[in-house]
XYZ file of C-alpha atoms in Angstrom:
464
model
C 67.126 35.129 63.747
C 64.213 37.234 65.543
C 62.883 35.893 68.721
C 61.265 38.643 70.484
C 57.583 39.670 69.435
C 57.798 43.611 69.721
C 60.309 43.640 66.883
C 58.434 42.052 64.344
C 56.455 42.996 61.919
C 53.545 44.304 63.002
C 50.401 46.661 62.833
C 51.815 49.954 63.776
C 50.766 51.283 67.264
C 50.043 54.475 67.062
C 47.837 53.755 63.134
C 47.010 50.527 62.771
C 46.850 51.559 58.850
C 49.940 51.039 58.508
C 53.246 48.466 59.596
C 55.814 49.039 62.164
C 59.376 46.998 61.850
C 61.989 46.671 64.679
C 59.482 49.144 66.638
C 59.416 51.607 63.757
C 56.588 52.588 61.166
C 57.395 52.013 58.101
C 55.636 52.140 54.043
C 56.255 49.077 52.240
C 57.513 49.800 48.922
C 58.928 46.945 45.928
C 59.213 45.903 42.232
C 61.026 42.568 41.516
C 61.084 40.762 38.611
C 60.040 37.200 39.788
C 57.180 35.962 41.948
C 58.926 33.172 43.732
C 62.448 34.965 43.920
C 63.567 32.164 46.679
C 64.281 29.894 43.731
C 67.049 32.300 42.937
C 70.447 31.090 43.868
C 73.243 33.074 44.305
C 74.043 36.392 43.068
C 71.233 36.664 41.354
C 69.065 36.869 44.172
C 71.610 39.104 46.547
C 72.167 41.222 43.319
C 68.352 41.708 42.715
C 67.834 42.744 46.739
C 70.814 44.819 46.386
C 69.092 46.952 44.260
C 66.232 47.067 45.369
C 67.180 47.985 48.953
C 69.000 50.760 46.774
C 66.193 52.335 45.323
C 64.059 52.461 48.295
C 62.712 49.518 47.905
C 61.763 46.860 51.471
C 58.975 45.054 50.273
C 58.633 41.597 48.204
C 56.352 39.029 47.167
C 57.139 35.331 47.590
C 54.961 32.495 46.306
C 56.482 29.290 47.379
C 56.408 28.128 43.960
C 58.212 25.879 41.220
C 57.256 26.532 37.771
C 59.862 28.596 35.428
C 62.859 26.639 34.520
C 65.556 26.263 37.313
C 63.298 25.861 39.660
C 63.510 22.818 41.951
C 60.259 20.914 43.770
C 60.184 20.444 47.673
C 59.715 16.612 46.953
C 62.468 13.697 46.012
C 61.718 12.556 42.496
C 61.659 8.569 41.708
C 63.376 6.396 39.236
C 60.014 6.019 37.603
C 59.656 10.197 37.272
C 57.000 10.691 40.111
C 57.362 11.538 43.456
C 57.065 10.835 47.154
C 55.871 13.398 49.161
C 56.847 12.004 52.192
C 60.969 12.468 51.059
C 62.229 16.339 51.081
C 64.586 17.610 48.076
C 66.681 19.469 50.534
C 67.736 21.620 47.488
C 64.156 23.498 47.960
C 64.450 24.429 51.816
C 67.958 25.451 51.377
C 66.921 27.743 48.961
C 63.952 29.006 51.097
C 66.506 29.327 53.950
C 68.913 31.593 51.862
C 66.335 34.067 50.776
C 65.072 34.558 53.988
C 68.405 35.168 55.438
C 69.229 37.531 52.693
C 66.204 39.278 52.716
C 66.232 39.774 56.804
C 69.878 41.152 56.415
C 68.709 44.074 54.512
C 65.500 45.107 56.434
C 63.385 43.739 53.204
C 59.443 42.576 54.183
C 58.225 39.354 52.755
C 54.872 38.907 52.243
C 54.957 35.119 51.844
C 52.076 32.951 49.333
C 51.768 29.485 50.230
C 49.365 28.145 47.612
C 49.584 29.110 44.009
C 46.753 27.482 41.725
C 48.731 28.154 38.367
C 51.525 25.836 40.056
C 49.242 22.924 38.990
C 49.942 20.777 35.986
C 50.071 16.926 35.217
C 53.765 16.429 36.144
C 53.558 18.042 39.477
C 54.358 16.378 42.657
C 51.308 16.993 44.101
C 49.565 15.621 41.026
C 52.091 13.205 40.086
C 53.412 11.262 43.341
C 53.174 7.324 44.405
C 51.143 8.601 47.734
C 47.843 9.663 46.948
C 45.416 8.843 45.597
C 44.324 4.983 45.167
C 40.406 4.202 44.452
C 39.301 0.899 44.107
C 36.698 0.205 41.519
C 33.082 -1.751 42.645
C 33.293 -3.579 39.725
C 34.599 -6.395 38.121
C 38.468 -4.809 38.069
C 38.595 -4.740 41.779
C 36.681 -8.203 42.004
C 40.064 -9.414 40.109
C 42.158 -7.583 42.481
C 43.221 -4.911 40.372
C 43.790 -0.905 41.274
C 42.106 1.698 39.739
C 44.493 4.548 40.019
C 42.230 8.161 39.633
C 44.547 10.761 37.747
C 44.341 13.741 40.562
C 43.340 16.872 39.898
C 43.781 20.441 40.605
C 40.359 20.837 42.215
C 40.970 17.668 44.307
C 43.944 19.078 46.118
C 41.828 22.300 46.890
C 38.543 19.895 47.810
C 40.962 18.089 50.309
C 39.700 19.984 53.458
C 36.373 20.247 52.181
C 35.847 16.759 51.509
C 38.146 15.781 54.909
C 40.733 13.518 52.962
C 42.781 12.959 55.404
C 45.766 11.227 53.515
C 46.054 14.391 51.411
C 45.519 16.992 54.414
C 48.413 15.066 56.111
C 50.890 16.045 53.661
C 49.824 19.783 52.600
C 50.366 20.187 56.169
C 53.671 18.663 56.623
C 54.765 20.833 53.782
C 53.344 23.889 55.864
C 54.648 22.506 58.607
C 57.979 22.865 56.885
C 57.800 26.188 55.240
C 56.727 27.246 59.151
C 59.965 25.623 60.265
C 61.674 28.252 58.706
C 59.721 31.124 58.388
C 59.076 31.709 61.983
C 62.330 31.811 63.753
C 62.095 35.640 61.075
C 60.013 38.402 62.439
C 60.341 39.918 58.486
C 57.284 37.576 56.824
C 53.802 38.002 56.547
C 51.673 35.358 55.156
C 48.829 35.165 52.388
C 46.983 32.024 51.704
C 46.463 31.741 47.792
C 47.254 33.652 45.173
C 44.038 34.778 43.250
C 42.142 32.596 45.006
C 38.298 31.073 44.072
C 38.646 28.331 46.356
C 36.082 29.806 49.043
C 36.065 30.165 52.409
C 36.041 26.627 54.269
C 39.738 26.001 52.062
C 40.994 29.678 53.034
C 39.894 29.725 56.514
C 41.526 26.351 57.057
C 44.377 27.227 56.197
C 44.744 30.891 58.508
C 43.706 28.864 61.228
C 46.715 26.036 60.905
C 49.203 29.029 60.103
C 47.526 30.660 63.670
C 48.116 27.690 65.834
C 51.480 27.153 64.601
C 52.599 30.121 65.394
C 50.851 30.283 68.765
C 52.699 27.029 69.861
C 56.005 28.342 69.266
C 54.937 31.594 70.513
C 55.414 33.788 67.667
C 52.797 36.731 66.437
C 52.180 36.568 62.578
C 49.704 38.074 60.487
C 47.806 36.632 57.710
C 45.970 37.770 54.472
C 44.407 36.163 51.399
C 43.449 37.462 48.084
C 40.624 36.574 45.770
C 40.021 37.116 42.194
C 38.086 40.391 42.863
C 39.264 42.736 45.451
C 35.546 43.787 46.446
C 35.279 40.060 47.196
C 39.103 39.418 49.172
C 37.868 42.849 51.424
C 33.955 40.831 51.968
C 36.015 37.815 52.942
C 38.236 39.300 55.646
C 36.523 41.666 57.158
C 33.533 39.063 58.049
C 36.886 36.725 59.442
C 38.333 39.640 61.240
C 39.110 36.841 63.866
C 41.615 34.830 61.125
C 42.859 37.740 59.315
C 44.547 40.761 59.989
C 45.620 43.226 56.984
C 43.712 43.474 53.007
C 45.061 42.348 50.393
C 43.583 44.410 47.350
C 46.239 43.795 44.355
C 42.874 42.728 42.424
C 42.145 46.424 42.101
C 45.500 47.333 40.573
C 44.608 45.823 36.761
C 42.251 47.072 34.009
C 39.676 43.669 34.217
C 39.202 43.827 37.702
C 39.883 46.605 39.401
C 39.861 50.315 37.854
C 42.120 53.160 36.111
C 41.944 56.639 37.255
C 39.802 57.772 39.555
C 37.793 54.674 39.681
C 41.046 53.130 40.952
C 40.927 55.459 43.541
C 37.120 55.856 44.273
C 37.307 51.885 44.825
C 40.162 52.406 47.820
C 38.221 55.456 48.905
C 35.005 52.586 49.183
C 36.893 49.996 51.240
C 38.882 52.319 53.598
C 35.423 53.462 54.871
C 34.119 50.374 55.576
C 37.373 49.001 57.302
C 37.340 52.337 59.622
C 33.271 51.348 61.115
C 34.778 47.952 61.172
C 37.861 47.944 62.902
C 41.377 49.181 61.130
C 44.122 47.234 59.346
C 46.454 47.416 56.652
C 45.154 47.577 52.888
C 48.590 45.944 50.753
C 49.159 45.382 47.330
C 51.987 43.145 46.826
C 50.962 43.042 42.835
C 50.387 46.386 40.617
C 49.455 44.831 37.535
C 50.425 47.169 34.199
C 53.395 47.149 31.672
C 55.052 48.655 28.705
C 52.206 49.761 26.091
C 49.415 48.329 27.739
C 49.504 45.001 25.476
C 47.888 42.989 27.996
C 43.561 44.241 28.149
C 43.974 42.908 31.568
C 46.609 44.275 33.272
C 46.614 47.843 31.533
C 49.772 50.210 30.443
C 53.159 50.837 32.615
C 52.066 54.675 32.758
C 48.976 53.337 34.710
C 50.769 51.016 36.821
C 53.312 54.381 37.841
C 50.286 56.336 38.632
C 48.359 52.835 40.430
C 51.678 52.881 43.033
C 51.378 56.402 43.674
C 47.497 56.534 44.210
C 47.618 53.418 46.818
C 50.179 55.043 48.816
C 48.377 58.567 48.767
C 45.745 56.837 49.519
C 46.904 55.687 52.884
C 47.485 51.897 51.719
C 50.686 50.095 53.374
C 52.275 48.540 50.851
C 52.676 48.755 47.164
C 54.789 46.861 44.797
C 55.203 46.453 41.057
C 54.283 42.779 39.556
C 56.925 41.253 37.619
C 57.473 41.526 34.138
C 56.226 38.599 31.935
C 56.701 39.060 28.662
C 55.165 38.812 25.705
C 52.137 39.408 28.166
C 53.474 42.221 30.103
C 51.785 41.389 33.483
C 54.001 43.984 35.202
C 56.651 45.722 35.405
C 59.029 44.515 37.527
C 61.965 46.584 38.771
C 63.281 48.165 35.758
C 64.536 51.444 35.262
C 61.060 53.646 35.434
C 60.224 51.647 38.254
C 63.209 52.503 40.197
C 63.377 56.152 39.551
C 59.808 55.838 41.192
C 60.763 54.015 44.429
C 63.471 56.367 44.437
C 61.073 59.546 44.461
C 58.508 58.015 46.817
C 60.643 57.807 49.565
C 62.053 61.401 48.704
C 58.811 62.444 49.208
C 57.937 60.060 52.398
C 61.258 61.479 54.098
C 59.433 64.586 53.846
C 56.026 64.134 54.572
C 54.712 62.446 57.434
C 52.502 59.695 55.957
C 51.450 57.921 58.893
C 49.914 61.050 60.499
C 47.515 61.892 57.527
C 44.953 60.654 55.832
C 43.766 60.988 52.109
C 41.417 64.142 51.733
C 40.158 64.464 47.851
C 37.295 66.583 49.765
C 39.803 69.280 50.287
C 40.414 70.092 46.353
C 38.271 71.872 43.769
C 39.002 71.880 39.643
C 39.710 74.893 38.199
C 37.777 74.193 34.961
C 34.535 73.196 36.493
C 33.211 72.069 33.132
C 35.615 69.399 32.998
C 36.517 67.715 36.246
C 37.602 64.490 35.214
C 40.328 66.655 33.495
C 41.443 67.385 36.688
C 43.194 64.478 37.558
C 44.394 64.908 41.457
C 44.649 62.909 44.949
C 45.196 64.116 48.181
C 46.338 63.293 51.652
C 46.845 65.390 54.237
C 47.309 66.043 58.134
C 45.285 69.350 58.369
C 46.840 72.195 59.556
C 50.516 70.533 59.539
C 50.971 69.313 55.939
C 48.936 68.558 52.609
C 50.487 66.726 49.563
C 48.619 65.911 46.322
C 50.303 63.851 43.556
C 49.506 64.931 39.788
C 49.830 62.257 37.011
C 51.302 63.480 33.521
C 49.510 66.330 32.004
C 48.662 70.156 33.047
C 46.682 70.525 35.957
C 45.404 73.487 37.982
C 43.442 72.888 41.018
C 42.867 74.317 44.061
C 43.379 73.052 47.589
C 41.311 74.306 51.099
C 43.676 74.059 54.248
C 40.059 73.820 55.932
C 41.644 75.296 58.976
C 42.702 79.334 59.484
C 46.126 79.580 57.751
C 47.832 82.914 56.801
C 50.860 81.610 54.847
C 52.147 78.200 53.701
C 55.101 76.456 52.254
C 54.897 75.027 48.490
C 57.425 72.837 47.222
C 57.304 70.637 44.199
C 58.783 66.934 43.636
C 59.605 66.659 39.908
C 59.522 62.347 40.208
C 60.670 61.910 36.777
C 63.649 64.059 37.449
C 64.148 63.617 41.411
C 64.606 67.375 41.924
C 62.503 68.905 44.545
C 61.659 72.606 43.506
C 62.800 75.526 45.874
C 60.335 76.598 48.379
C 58.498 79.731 47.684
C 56.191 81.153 50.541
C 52.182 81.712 49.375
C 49.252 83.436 51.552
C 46.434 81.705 51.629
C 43.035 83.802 49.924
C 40.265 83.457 52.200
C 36.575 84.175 50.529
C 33.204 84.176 51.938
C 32.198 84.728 55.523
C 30.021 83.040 58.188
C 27.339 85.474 57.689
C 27.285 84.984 54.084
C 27.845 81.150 52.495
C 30.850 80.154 55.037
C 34.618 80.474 54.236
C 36.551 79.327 51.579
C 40.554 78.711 51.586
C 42.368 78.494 48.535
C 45.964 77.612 47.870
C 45.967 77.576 44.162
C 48.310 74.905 42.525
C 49.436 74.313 38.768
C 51.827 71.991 37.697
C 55.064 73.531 36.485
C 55.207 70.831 33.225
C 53.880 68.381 31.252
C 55.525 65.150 34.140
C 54.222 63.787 36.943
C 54.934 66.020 40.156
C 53.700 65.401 44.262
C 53.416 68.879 45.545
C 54.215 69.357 49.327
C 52.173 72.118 51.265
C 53.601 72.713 54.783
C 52.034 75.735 56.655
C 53.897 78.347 58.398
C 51.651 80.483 60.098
């Protein structure tokens, strides 16, 4: 158990981009294959984090929720099959306990969801419990003495704050109360509000606020998202509550219905990250990349596009990535299966490599070969000019050519086959200079083609 601030998780000092664990920065990289993996018992939650920690992987999502089968509630169930919220099913927490223990032992970041909407449904404890909600009828029923019971809903429990229902508020936040019980005494969490949230602000807000104060009485420093439906909408929502929140969560952006494909995946991250720099800098995450196997799902697009989604959000300086889980027959995600890991593997080949937290993406620095066709030219870029440049290439044959913007003689080109994980010898290429001050300024080019038909991150380091 972590007691001392400075080694939790935290914006990273020296670029507040990005996250810094036990004093160090670190990329936050992940695939599982459940949302709520505390509900795992077991070896089949140590086995799961064993293999991810083996890959590469130190990143996973955590919804504090209880609807596949297995799964337990936090609340004792009745003789008469509801519930009272005001009796714990100790089964729950112990579970909670375990996976946070587990997790912390292997150096694995949890970003943690406390309200799911698609939790909801009739038999629920929330909806289906002897302690709220009682309304008395005006008429002749409650003349006779008789209760009207009101079946609860789904937008009730989300209206409880707005509508200041005190009965319910009292025990959402003893079961926050309880979840914080645990989750504090571990520097390893950060915390997100709703999952695909459209509750609005006054519900979201509340609930960053209680998280806040909890934390500040027990003096612990924790940091707190929330995502919306749209991603335009989650980055509106935080940056005009820069006082409650402090990183972006844009997994909205990584599926076909409401974010983009291609470049207008990237073009949309390129959008944002401006607007967070005038405004004051914190991490961008995406704990969900939606996309699996053909593409069968028009929402959350194809498992090629989900590959080339992980490898665009960290090249585009985002924090964290990490593949959604595989739900078949709808193919949501793609979990952590086998072209998943290879992936992890080769990103943090390539982050061992190149310092990520000292660049910055740079499209501006590349030009298409075939100008006729530029959105044939399928590139991104980061780089930390002068030092090092790196520009991942999805599938296909590409030729492009890259500016060092500074004076450079010579640099170093190596190539990261990430199907394969086999970086390519080094071979040693002078920069051509054209043009001239006195004519229409200079030009560097470092021209690079892609050695096959795979996906490849190409590593420029100069040498002189």
């Amino acid at each position: 158990v972590e007691n001392a601030n400075a080694n939790r998780i935290q914006p990273y000092s020296q670029n507040p981009y990005y996250w810094q664990y036990n004093g160090v920065p670190v990329v936050l990289l992940g695939g599982s294959d459940e949302d709520h993996p505390f509900q795992w018992t077991g070896t089949q939650l140590t086995d799961h984090l064993d293999l991810l920690a083996s890959v590469g992987g130190n990143y996973i999502r955590n919804t504090m929720s209880d609807r596949d089968e297995g799964n337990v509630y936090a609340f004792e169930r009745l003789e008469d099959g509801r519930y009272d919220l005001g009796q714990w099913n100790e089964e729950y927490w112990n579970r909670l306990e375990f996976f946070l223990e587990e997790t912390s032992k292997r150096g694995i970041i949890v970003q943690l969801t406390l309200w799911d909407q698609f939790d909801f449904h009739s038999e629920h404890p929330w909806l289906n419990n002897i302690n709220v909600i009682v309304d008395h009828d005006n008429g002749a029923d409650a003349a006779n003495g008789a209760e009207i019971f009101h079946e609860f809903t789904r937008s009730d429990f989300f209206r409880s704050v707005e509508e200041n229902n005190e009965e319910f508020l009292r025990y959402q936040q003893m079961f926050i109360d309880r979840v914080l019980s645990f989750t504090l005494d571990y520097g390893h969490v950060l915390y997100n509000i709703n999952n695909e949230s459209s509750e609005g602000k006054i519900w979201e807000n509340y609930w960053a606020r209680f998280i806040k104060r909890a934390a500040n009485d027990r003096n612990r420093e924790v940091y707190v998202t929330t995502m919306q439906f749209d991603p335009g909408n989650t980055v509106r929502h935080i940056m005009t509550h820069s006082d409650l929140y402090d990183f972006y969560e844009v997994s909205q952006n990584n599926q076909d219905s409401r974010g983009g494909r291609g470049q207008g995946h990237w073009d949309n991250l390129m959008n944002w990250r401006t607007k967070i720099a005038s405004h004051g800098i914190m991490p961008m995450a995406n704990e969900k990349i939606y996309g699996g196997l053909d593409g069968r799902n028009y929402s959350a697009g194809t498992e090629s596009e989900a590959v080339d989604r992980f490898w665009r959000n960290i090249i585009a300086g985002c924090a964290a990535a990490r593949f959604h889980r595989p739900a078949l027959p709808r193919a949501w995600g793609s979990g952590l299966n086998e072209r998943v890991q290879t992936n992890l593997k080769a990103m943090d080949m390539f982050l061992s490599e190149f310092d990520i937290f000292s660049a910055s993406p740079h499209n501006d620095l590349l030009r298409n070969r075939v100008a006729s066709a530029p959105s044939s030219m399928e590139a991104y870029a980061t780089a930390n000019i002068g030092k090092q440049y790196a520009v991942y290439f999805p599938p296909g044959r590409f030729k492009i050519d890259l500016d060092p913007w500074v004076y450079v003689d010579k640099v170093k080109v190596r190539w990261l086959d990430i199907d394969e994980l086999l970086w390519s010898d080094e071979e040693i290429v002078d920069v051509q200079w054209a043009g001239s001050r006195e004519d229409w300024g200079d030009r560097g080019t470092i021209t690079l083609k892609t050695p096959s038909n795979r996906p490849y991150v190409v590593l420029v380091e100069v040498v002189e």
